[in-house]
PDB file of C-alpha atoms in Angstrom:
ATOM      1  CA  UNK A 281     108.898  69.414  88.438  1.00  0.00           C
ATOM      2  CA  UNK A 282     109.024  71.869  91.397  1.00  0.00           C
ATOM      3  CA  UNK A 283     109.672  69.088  93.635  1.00  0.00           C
ATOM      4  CA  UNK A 284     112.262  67.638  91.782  1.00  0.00           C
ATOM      5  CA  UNK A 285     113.936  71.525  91.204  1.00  0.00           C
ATOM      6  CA  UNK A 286     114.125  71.807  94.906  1.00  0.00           C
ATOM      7  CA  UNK A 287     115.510  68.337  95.437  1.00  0.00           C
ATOM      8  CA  UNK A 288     118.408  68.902  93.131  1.00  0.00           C
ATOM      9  CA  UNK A 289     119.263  72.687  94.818  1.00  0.00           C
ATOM     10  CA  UNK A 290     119.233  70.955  97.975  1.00  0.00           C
ATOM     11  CA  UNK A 291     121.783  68.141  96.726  1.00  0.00           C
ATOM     12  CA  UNK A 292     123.961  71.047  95.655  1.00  0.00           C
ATOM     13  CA  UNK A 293     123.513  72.457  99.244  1.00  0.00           C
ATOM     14  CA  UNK A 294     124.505  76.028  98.166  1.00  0.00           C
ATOM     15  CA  UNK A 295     124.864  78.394  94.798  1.00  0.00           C
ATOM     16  CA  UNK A 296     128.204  78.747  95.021  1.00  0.00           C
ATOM     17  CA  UNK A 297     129.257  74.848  94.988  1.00  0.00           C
ATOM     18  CA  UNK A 298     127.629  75.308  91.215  1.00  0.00           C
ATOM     19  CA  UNK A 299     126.822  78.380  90.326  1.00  0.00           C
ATOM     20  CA  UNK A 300     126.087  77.033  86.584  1.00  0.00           C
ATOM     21  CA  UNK A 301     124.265  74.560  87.526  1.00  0.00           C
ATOM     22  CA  UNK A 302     122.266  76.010  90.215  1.00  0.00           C
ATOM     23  CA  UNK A 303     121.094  79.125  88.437  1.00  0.00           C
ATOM     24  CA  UNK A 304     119.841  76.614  85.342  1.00  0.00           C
ATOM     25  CA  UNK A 305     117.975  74.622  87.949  1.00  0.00           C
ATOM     26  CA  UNK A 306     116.509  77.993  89.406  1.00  0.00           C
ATOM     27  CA  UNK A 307     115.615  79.031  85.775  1.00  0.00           C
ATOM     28  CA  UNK A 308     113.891  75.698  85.386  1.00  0.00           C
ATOM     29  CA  UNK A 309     111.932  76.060  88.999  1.00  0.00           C
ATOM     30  CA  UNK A 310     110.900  79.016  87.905  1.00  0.00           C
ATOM     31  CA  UNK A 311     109.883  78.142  84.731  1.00  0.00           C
ATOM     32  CA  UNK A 312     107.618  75.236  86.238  1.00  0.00           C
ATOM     33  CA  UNK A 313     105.787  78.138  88.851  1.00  0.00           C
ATOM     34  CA  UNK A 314     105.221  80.367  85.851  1.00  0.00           C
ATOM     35  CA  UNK A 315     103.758  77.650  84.359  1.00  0.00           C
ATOM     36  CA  UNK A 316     101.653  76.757  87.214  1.00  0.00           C
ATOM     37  CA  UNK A 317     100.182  80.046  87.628  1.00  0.00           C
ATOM     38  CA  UNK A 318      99.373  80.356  83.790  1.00  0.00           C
ATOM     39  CA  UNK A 319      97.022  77.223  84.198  1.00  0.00           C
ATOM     40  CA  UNK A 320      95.508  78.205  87.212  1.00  0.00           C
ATOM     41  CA  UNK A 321      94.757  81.379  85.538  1.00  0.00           C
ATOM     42  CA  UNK A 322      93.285  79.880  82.599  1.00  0.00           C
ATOM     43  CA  UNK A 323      91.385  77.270  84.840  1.00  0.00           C
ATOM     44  CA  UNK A 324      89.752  80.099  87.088  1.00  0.00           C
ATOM     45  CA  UNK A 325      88.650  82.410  84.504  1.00  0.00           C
ATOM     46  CA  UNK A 326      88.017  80.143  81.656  1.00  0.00           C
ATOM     47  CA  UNK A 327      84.358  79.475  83.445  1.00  0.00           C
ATOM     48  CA  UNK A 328      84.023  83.019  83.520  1.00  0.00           C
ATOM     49  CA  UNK A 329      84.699  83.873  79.258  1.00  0.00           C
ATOM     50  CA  UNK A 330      82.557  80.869  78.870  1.00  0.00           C
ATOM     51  CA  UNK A 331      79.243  82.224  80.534  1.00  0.00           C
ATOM     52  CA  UNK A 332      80.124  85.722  78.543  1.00  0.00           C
ATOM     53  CA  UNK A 333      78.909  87.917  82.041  1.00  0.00           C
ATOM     54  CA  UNK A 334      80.037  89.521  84.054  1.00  0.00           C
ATOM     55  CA  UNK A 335      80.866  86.957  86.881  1.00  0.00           C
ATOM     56  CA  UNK A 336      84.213  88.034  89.092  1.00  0.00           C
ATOM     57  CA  UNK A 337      82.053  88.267  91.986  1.00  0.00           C
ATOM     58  CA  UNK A 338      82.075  84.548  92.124  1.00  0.00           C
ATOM     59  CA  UNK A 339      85.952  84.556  92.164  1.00  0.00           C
ATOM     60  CA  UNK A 340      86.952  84.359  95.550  1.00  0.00           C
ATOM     61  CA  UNK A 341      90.333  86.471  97.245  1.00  0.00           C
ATOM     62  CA  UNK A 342      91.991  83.335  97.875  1.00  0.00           C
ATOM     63  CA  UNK A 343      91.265  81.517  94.700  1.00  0.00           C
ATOM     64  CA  UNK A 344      92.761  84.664  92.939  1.00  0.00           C
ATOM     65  CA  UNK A 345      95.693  84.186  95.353  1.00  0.00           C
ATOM     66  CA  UNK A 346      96.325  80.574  94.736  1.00  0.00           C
ATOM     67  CA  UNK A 347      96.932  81.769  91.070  1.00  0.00           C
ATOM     68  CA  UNK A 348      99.158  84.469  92.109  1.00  0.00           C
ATOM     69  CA  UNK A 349     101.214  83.213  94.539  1.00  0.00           C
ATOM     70  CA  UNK A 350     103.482  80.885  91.958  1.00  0.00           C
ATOM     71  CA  UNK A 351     103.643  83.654  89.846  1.00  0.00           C
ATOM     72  CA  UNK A 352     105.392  85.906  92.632  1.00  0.00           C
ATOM     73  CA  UNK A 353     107.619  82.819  93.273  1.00  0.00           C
ATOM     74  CA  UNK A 354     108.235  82.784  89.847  1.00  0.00           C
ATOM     75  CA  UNK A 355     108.711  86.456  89.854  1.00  0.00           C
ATOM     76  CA  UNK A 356     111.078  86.343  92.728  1.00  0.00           C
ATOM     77  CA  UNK A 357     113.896  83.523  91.161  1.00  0.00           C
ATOM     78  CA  UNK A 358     114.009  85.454  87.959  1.00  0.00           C
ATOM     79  CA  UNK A 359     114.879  88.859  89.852  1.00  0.00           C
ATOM     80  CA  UNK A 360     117.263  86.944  91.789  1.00  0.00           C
ATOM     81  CA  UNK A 361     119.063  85.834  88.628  1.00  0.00           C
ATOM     82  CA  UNK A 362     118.946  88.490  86.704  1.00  0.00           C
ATOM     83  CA  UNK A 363     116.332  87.725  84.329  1.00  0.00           C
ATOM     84  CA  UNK A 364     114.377  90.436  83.301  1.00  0.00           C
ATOM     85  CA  UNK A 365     112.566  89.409  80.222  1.00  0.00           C
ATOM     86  CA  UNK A 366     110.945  86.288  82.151  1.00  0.00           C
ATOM     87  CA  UNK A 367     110.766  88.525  84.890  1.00  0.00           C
ATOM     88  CA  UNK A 368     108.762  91.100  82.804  1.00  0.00           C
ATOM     89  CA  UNK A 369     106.844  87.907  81.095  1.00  0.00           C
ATOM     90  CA  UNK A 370     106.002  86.811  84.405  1.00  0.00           C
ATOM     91  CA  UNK A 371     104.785  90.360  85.822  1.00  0.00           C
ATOM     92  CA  UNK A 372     102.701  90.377  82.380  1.00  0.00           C
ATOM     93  CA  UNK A 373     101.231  86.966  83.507  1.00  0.00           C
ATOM     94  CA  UNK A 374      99.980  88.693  86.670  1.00  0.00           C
ATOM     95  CA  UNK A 375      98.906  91.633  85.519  1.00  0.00           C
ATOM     96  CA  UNK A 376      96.567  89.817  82.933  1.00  0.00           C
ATOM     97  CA  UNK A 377      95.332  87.922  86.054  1.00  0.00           C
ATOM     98  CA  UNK A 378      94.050  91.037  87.986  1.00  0.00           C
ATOM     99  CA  UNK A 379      92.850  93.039  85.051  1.00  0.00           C
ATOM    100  CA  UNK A 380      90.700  89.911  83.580  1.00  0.00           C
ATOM    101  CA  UNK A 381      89.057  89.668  87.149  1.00  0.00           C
ATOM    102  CA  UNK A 382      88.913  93.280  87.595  1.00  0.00           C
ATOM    103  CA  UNK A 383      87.081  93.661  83.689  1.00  0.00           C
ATOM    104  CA  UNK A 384      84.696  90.462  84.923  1.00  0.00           C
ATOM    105  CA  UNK A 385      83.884  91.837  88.149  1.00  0.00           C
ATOM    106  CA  UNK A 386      80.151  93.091  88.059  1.00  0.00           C
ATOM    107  CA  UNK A 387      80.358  95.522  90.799  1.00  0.00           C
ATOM    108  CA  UNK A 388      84.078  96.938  90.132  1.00  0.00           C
ATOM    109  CA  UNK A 389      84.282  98.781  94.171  1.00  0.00           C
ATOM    110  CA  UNK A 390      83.322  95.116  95.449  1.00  0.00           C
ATOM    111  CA  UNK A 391      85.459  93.346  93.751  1.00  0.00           C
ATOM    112  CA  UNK A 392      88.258  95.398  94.593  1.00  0.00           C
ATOM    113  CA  UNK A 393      87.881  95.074  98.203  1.00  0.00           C
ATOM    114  CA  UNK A 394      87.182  91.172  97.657  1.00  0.00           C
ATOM    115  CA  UNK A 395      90.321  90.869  95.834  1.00  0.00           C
ATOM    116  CA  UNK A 396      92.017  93.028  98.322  1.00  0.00           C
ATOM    117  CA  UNK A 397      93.732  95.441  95.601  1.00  0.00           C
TER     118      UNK A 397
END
């Protein structure tokens, strides 16, 4: 879906040949990174509710960050167009991320500098 967002942007060339168009397609590109980042999400910490401890040590920085980054993307097209309940949906998204690894984490200070917050 991503793939196929940006291939239809870039046979538009520019927002304002479409503007219509191109902000639906942006809504929908979003929509599939927002997606993406929910299932990571639920894919990296599912483990982690399943073994009921406290395991976040075992979550590495860039594991967390391959779950955030297509939220930020996500984050970023709906600020561009003026979305800001996806926008806020999407900030909840990553806030749920960072406060289930932060709650999981058994040493809290560790964590925190492994997760680079």
């Amino acid at each position: 879906a991503i793939s196929d967002c940006y291939a239809s942007m870039e046979c538009l060339g520019e927002r304002g040949s479409d503007a219509g168009t191109w902000d639906l397609i942006a809504s929908e590109l979003a929509m599939a990174y927002l997606t993406l980042g929910v299932r990571r999400r639920q894919s990296l910490l599912k483990p982690l509710d399943s073994l009921n401890q406290n395991m976040g040590g075992h979550v590495s920085s860039g594991a967390a960050m391959r779950v955030a980054e297509p939220l930020e993307k996500a984050a970023q097209i709906y600020e561009t167009l003026g979305d800001r309940h996806q926008l806020a949906a999407t900030r909840y998204q990553s806030g749920t991320l960072w406060s289930r690894l932060w709650t999981k984490a058994s040493e809290p200070k560790k964590a925190r500098e492994r997760l680079g917050l």
